[in-house]
Short mmCIF file of C-alpha atoms and ligand atoms in Angstrom, two decimals:
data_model
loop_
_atom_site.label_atom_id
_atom_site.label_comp_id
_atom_site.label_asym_id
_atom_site.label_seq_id
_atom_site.Cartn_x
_atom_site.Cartn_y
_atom_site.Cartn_z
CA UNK L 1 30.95 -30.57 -47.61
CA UNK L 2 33.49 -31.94 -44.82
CA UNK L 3 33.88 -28.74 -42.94
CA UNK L 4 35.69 -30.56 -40.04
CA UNK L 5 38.66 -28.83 -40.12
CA UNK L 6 37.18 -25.49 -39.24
CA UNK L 7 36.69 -24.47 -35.25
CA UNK L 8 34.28 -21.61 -34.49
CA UNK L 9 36.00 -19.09 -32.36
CA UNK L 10 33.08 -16.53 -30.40
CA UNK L 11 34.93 -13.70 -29.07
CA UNK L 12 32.21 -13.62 -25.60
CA UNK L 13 35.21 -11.07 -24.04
CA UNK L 14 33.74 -7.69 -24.41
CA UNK L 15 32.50 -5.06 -21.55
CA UNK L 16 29.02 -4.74 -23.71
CA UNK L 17 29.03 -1.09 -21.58
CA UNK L 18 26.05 0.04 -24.61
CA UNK L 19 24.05 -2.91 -23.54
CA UNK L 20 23.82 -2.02 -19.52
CA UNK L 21 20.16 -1.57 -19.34
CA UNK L 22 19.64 -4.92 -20.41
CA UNK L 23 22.56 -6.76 -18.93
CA UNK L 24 22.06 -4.93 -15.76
CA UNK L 25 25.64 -5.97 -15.25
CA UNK L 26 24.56 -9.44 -14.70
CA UNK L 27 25.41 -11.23 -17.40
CA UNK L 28 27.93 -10.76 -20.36
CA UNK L 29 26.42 -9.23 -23.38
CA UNK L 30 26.23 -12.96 -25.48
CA UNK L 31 23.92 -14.66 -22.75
CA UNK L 32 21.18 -12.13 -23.47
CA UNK L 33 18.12 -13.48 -24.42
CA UNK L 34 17.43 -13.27 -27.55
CA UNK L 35 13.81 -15.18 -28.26
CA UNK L 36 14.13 -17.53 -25.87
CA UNK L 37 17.98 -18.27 -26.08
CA UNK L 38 21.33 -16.62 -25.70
CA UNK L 39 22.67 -14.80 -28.72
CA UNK L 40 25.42 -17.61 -28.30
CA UNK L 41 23.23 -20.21 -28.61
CA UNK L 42 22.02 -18.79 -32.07
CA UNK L 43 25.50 -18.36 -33.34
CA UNK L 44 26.19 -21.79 -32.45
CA UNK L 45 23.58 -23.93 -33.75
CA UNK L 46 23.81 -22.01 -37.02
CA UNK L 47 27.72 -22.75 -37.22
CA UNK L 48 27.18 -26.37 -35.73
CA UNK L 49 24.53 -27.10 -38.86
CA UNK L 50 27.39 -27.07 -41.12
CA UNK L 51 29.17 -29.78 -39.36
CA UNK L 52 31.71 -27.39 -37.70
CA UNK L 53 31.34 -28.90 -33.94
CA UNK L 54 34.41 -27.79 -32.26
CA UNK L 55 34.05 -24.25 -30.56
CA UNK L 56 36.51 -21.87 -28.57
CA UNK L 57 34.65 -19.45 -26.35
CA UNK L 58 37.09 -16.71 -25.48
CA UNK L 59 35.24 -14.87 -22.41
CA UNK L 60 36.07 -11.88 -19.72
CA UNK L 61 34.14 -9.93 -18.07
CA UNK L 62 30.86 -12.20 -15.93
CA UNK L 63 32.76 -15.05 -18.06
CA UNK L 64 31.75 -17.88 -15.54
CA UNK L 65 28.27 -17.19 -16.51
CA UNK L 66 29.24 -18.70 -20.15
CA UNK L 67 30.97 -21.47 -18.96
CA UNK L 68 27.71 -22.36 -16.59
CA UNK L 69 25.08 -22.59 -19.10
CA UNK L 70 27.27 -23.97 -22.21
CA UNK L 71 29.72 -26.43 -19.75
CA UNK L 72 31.70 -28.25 -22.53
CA UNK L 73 28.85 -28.22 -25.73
CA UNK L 74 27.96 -31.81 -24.76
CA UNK L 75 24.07 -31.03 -24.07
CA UNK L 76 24.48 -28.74 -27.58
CA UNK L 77 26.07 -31.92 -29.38
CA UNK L 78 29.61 -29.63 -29.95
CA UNK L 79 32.25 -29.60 -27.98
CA UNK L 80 33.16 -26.60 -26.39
CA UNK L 81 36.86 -25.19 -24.59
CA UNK L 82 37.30 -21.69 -23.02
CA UNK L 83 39.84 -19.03 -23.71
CA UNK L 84 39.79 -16.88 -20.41
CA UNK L 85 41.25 -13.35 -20.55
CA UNK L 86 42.71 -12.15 -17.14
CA UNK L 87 43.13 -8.60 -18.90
CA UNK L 88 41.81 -7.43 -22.33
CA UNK L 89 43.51 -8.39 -24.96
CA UNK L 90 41.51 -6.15 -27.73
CA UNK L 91 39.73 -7.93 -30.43
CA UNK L 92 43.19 -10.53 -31.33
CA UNK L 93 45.08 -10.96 -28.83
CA UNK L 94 43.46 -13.98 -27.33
CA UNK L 95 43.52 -15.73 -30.51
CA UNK L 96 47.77 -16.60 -29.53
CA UNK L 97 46.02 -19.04 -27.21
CA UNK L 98 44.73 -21.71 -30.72
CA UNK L 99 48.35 -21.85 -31.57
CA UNK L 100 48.94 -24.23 -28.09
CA UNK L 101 45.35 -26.07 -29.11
CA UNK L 102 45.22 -26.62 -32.62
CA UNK L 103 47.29 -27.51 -35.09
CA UNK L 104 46.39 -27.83 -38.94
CA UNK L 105 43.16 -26.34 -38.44
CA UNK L 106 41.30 -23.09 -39.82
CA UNK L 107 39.29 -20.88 -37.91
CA UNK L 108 35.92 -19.14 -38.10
CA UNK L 109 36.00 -15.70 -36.02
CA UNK L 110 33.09 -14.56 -34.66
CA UNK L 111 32.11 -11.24 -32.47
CA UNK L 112 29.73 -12.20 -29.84
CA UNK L 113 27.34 -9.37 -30.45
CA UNK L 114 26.78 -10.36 -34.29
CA UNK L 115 24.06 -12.46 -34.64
CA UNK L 116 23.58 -14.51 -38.36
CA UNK L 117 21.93 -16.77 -40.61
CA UNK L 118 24.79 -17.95 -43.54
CA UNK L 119 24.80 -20.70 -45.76
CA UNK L 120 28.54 -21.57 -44.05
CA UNK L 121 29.14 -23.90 -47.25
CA UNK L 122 29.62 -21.01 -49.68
CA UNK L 123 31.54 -18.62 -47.57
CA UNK L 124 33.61 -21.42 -46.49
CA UNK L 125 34.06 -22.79 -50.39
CA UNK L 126 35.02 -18.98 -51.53
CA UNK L 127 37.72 -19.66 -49.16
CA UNK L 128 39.16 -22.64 -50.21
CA UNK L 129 38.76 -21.12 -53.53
CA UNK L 130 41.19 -18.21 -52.55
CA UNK L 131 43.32 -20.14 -50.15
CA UNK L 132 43.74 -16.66 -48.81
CA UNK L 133 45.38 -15.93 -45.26
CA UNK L 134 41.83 -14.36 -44.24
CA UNK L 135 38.17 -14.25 -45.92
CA UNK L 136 36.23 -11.07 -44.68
CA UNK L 137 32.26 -11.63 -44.60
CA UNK L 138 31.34 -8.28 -46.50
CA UNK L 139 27.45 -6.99 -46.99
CA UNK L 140 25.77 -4.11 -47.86
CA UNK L 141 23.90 -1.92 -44.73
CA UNK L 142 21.31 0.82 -44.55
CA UNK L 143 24.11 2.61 -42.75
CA UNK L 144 27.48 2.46 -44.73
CA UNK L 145 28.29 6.44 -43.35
CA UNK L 146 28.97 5.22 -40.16
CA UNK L 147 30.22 2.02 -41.35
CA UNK L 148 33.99 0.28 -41.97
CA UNK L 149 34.27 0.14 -45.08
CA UNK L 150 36.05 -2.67 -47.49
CA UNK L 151 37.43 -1.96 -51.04
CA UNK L 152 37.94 -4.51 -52.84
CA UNK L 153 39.58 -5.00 -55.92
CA UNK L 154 38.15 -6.86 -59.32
CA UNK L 155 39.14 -10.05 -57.83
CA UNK L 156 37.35 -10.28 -55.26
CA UNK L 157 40.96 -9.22 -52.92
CA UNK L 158 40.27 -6.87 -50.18
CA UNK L 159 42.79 -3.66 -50.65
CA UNK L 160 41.77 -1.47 -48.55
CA UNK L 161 39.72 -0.82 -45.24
CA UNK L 162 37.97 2.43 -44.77
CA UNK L 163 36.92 3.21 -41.29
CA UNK L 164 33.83 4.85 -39.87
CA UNK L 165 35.92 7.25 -38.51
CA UNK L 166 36.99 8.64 -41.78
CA UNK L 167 35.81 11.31 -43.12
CA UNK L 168 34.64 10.41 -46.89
CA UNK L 169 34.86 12.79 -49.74
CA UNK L 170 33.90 10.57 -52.44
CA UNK L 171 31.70 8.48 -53.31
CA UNK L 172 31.89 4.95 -52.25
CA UNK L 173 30.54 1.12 -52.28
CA UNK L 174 28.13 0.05 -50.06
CA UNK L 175 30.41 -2.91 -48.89
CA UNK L 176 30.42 -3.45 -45.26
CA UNK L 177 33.05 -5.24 -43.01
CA UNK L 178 30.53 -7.27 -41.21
CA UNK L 179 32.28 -8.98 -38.26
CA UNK L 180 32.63 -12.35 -39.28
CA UNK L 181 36.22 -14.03 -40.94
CA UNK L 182 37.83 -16.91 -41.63
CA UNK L 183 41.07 -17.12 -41.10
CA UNK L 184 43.85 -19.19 -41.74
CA UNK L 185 46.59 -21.36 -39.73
CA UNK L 186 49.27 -19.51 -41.07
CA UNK L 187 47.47 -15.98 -40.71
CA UNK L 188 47.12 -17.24 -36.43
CA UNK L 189 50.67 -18.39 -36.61
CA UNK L 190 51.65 -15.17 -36.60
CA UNK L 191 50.34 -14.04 -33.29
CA UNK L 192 53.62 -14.79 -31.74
CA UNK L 193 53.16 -12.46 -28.18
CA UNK L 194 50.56 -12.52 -25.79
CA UNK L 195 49.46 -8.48 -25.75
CA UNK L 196 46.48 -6.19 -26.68
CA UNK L 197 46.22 -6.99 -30.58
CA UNK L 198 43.49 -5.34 -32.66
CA UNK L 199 42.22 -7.55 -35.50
CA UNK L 200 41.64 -5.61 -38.39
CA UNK L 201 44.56 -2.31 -37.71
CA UNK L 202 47.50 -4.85 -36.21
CA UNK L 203 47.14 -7.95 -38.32
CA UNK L 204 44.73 -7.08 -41.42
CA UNK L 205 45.18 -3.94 -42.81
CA UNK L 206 49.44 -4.64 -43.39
CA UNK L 207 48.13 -7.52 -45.32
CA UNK L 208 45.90 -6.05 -47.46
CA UNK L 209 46.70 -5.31 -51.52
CA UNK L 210 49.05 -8.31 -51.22
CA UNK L 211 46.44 -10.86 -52.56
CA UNK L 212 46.32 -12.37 -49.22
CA UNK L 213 42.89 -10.94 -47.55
CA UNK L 214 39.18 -11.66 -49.87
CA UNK L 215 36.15 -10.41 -49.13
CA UNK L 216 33.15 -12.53 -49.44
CA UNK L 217 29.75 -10.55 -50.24
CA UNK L 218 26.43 -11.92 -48.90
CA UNK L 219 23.11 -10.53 -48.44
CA UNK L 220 22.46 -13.01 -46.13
CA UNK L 221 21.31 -11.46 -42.55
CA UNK L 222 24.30 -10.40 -40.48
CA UNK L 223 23.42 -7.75 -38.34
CA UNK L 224 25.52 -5.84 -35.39
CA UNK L 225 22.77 -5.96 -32.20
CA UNK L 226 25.42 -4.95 -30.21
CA UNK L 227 22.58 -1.55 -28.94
CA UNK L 228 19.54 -2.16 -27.43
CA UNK L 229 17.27 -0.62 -30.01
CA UNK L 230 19.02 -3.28 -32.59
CA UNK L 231 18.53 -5.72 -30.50
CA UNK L 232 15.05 -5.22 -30.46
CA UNK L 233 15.09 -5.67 -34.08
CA UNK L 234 16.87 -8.90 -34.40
CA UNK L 235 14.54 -9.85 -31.97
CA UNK L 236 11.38 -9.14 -34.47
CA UNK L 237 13.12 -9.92 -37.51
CA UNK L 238 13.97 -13.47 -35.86
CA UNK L 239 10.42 -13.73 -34.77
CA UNK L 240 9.18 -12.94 -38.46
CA UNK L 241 11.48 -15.57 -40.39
CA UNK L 242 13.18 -13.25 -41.84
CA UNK L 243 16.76 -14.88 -40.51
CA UNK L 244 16.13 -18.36 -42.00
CA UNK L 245 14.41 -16.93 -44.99
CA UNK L 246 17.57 -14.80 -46.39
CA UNK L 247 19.94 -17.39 -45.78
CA UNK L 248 21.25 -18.69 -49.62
CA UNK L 249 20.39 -22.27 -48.76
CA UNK L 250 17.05 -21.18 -49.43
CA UNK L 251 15.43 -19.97 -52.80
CA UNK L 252 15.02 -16.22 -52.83
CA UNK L 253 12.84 -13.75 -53.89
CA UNK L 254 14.17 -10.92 -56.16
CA UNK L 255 13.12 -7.36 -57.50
CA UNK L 256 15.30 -6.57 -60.26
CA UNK L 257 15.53 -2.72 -61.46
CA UNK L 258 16.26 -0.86 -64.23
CA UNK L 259 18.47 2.35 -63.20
CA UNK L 260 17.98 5.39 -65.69
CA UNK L 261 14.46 6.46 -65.46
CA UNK L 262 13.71 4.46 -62.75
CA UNK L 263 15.83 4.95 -60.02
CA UNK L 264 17.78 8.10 -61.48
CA UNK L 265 15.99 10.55 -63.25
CA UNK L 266 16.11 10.19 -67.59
CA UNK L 267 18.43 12.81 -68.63
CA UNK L 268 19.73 11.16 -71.35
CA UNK L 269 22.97 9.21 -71.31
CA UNK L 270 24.53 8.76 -68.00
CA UNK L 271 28.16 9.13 -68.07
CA UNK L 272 29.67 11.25 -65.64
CA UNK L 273 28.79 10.68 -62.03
CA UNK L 274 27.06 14.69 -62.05
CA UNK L 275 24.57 13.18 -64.20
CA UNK L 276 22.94 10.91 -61.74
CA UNK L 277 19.92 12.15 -59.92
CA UNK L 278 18.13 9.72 -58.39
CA UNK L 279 13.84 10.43 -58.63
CA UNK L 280 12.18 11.57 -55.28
CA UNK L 281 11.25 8.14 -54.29
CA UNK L 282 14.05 6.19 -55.16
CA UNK L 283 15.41 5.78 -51.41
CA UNK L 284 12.09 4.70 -49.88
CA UNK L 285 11.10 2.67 -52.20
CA UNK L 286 14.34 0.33 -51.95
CA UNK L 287 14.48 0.92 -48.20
CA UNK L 288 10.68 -1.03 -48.97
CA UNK L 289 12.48 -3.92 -50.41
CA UNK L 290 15.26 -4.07 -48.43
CA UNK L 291 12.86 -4.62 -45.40
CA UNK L 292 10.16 -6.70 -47.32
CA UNK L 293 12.77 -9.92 -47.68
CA UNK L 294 13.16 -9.31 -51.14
CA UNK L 295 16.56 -8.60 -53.01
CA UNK L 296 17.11 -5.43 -55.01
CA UNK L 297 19.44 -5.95 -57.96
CA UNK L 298 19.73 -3.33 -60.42
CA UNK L 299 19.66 -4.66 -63.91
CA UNK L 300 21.01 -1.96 -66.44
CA UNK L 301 22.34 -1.29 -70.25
CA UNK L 302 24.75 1.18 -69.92
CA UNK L 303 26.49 1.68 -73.92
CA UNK L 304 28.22 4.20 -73.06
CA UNK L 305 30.94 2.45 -72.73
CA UNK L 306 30.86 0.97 -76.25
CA UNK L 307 30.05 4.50 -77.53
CA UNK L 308 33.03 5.83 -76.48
CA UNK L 309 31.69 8.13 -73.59
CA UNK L 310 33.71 6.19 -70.72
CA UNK L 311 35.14 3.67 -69.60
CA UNK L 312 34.30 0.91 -67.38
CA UNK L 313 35.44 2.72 -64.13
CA UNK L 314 33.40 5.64 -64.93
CA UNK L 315 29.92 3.51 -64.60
CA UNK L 316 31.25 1.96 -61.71
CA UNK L 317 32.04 5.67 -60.12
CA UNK L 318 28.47 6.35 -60.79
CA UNK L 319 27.19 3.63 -59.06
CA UNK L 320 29.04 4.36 -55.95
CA UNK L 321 27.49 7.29 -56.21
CA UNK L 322 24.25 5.94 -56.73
CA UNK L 323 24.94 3.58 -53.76
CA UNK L 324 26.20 6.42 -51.40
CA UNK L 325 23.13 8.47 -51.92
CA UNK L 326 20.96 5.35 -51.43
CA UNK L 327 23.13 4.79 -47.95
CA UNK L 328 22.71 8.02 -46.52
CA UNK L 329 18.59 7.37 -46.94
CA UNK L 330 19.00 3.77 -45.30
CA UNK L 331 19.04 1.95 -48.33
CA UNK L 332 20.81 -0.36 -50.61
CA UNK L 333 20.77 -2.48 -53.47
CA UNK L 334 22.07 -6.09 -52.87
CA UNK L 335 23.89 -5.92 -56.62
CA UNK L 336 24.07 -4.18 -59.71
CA UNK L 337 25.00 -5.71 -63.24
CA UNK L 338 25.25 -4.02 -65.78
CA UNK L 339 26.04 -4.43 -69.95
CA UNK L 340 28.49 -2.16 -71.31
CA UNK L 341 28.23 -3.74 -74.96
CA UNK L 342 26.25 -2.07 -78.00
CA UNK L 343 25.13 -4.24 -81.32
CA UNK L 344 25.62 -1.58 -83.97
CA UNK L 345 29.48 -0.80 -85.35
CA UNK L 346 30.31 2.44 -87.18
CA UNK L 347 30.85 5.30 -85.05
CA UNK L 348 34.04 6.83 -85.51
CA UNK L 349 34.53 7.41 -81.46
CA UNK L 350 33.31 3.90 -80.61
CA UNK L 351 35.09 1.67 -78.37
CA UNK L 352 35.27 -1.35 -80.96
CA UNK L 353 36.07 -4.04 -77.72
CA UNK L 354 32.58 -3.15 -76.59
CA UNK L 355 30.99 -2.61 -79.89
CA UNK L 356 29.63 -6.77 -79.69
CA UNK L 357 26.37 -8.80 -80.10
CA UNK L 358 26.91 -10.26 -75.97
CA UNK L 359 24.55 -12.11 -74.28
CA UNK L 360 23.36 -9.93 -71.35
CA UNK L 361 21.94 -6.71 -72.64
CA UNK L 362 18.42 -5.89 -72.29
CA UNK L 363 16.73 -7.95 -73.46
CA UNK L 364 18.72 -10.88 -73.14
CA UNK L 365 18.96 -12.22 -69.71
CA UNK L 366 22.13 -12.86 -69.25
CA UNK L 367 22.30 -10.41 -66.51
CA UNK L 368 19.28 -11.98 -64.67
CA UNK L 369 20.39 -15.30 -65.37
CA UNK L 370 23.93 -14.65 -63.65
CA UNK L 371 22.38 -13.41 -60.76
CA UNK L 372 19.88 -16.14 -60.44
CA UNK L 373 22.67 -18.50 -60.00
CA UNK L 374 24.80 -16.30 -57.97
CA UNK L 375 22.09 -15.55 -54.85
CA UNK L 376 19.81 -18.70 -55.51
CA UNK L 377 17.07 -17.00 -57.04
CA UNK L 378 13.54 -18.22 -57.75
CA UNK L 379 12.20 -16.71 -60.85
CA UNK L 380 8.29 -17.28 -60.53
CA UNK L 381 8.03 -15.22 -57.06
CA UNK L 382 10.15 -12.16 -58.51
CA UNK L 383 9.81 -8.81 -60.19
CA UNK L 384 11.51 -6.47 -63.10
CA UNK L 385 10.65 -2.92 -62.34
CA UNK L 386 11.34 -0.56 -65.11
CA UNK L 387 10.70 2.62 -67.60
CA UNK L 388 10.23 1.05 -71.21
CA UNK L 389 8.87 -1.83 -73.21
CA UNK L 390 12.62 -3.11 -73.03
CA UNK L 391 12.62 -3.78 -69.61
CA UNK L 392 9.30 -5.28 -69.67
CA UNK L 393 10.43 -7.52 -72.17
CA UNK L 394 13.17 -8.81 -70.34
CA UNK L 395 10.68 -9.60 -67.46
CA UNK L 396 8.88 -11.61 -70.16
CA UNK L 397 11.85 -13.57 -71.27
CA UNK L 398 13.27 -14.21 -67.78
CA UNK L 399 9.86 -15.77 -66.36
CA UNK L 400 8.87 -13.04 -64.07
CA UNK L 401 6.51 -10.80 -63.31
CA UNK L 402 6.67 -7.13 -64.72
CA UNK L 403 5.93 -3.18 -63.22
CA UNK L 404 5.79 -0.44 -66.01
CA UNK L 405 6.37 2.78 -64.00
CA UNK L 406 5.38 6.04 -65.54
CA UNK L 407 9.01 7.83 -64.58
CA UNK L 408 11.71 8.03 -67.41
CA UNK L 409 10.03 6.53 -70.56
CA UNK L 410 6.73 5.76 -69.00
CA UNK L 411 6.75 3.15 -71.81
CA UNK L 412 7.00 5.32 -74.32
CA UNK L 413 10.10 3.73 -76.30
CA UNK L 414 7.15 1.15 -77.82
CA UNK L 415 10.04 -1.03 -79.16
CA UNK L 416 7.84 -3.85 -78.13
CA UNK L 417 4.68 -5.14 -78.02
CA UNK L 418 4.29 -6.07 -74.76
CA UNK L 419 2.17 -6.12 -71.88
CA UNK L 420 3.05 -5.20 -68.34
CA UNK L 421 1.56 -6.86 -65.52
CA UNK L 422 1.14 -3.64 -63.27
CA UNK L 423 1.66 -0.02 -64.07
CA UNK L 424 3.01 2.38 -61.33
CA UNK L 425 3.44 5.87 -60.93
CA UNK L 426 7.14 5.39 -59.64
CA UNK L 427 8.95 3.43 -58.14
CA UNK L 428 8.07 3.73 -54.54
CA UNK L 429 4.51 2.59 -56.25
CA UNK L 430 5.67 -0.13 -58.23
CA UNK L 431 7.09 -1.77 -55.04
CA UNK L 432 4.24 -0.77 -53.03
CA UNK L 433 2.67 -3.04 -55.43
CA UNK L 434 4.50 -6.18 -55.11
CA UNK L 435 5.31 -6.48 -50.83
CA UNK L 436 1.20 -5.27 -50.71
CA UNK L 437 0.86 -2.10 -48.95
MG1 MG W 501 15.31 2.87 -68.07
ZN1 ZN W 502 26.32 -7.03 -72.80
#
């Protein structure tokens, strides 16, 4: 891809007032040292790997300090100009300045305290695909209660921003505004006034519901290290690989789950989002995966919709459910699919759309195979975990490796004659298992 058209914009301006007792005041918040280079550094090679070279540095506070070590890119093989802000300008306001620079060009936005490892090709192609004013990186975090929150529509449009601050009395998607964008000439056009502009309440949120702002989800790693104790972490998690390894370039490794009687308790049919209970170990268990590398994507059949018993947005409410229960225990799952269709035709309170032979219930693997191509998935290093010979058998048919657990089912369904490779107590022992603890 000829990404040439894009310049990287770090916004280097902030106090970084949490970040004291390592700064010591010395140095602004993106020179820390982070494994042996500036968080700057990181953000820049990354970006630069993609063929994006030009970069616009917009600094305050200890600024000069920037401007030392990174001069104009040369000795980094970008090139480099500075955006200096006499007086803070909020999270925006600077960006008036790329109007006098640039013209015809489209801008990555990035918060100096966010560090990354993205496969920059398929953010940047969802887009182009768009050819929306702004792209907002979204992702799922073991924190979404104290999180911004996106909601986006079907299509992928961003309609909505609900912030930390809010108090929530529903149940919600774990779909986190992550702090990186792309945004377009015409979306910096309209910075007309140098003055204090805030990104997301000034010049987002009136845009969004008007098919102009998409939301592009990753699990890729994109973590906020703007506290010491995070910092700390990214610092490990660099160390460890586990950066370059999550990045969508690279093949990754995948736990898929069933959800009734193996993340929720079996009650039954799940239709209502009362219903849902998850089993005692549910939360651990995925906050297991979610720090072992692997992705968790929940693989489900869910006929109640073809039955009749809901509707689409019903199984959806009870996975934000699901996923806001999962969040407040530090967990997430990086997807769910699920299939909505039943074979058999006859019922008199059956929704006859629904009522189909389709190619993705269990088990088929048209669910698996979706997500395979979706997050780059390699099938011989991953796992189904689930409650009956069903799920097993779509392990079998997809090429990977299988977990009975004893929850739900336990197996007991014997619709097929097949063989699990492990058998677990739960889930928490299932994974346990697999990442070898
Ligand atoms: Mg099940
Ligand atoms: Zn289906």
């Amino acid at each position: 891809m000829n990404n040439s058209k894009y310049v990287a914009v770090i916004q280097a301006g902030g106090k970084g007032t949490r970040m004291v007792s390592l700064t010591h005041d010395q140095i602004p918040k993106p020179m820390l040292e982070l494994n042996g280079k500036p968080m700057i550094q990181w953000q820049i090679e990354n970006v630069a790997k993609y063929g994006i070279k030009e970069f616009v540095i917009i600094i305050g506070h200890l600024g000069e300090k920037i401007k030392e070590y990174f001069g104009n890119g040369s000795s980094f093989g970008v090139s480099i100009r500075y955006i200096e802000e006499k007086e803070p300008l909020g999270s925006a306001g600077a960006l008036y300045y790329l109007n006098e620079f640039y013209s015809d060009r489209d801008y990555i936005l990035i918060f100096g305290d966010v560090m990354f490892c993205i496969d920059w090709n398929r953010i940047i192609s969802f887009h182009e695909k768009h050819m929306g004013d702004a792209t907002l990186l979204a992702h799922p975090n073991a924190h979404p209660y104290d999180s911004d929150l996106l909601i986006l529509a079907e299509n992928e449009e961003v309609i909505g921003i609900d912030s930390k601050n809010n108090k929530r009395d529903y149940w919600y998607s774990n779909c986190v505004n992550a702090g990186i964008y792309i945004l377009s000439e015409k979306f910096v056009n309209t910075i007309q006034e140098l003055k204090k502009t805030d990104l997301e309440k000034d010049l987002l949120a009136p845009l969004m519901g008007t098919g102009k702002v998409y939301g592009y989800i990753t699990p890729e790693y994109v973590k906020d290290v703007g506290t010491p104790e995070r910092f700390a972490n990214a610092c490990i998690e660099q160390k460890a690989g586990v950066w370059e390894e999550k990045c969508l370039e690279k093949k990754q490794k995948c736990i898929f789950l069933d959800r009734d009687g193996t993340i929720n308790k079996q009650v039954g049919l799940v239709y209502k989002d009362e219903q849902l209970v998850l089993e005692e170990c549910a939360s651990e268990a995925i906050k297991l995966i979610n720090q072992s590398g692997y992705l968790a994507i929940v693989i489900t059949n869910q006929p109640v919709v073809a039955r009749g018993l809901c509707d689409i947005s019903d199984v959806e409410y009870i996975h934000k459910k699901m996923e806001s229960i999962l969040g407040n225990d530090g967990a997430y799952v990086d997807d769910i699919a699920f299939c909505p269709h039943h074979p058999d035709k006859g019922y008199p309170e059956e929704n006859p759309a629904y009522k189909i032979v389709c190619e993705c219930r269990k088990p088929k693997t048209g669910m698996i195979d979706r997500m395979v191509k979706k997050y780059n998935i390699d099938l011989s290093k991953s796992y189904m975990i689930g409650d009956t010979t069903q799920d097993i058998q779509t392990g079998i048919n997809a090429g990977v490796k299988t977990i009975l657990v004893k929850t739900g089912e336990g197996g007991q369904d014997k619709k097929y004659y097949v063989e699990p490779d492990f058998v677990a107590d739960n889930l928490l022992e299932a994974v346990k298992q697999i990442v070898g603890e």
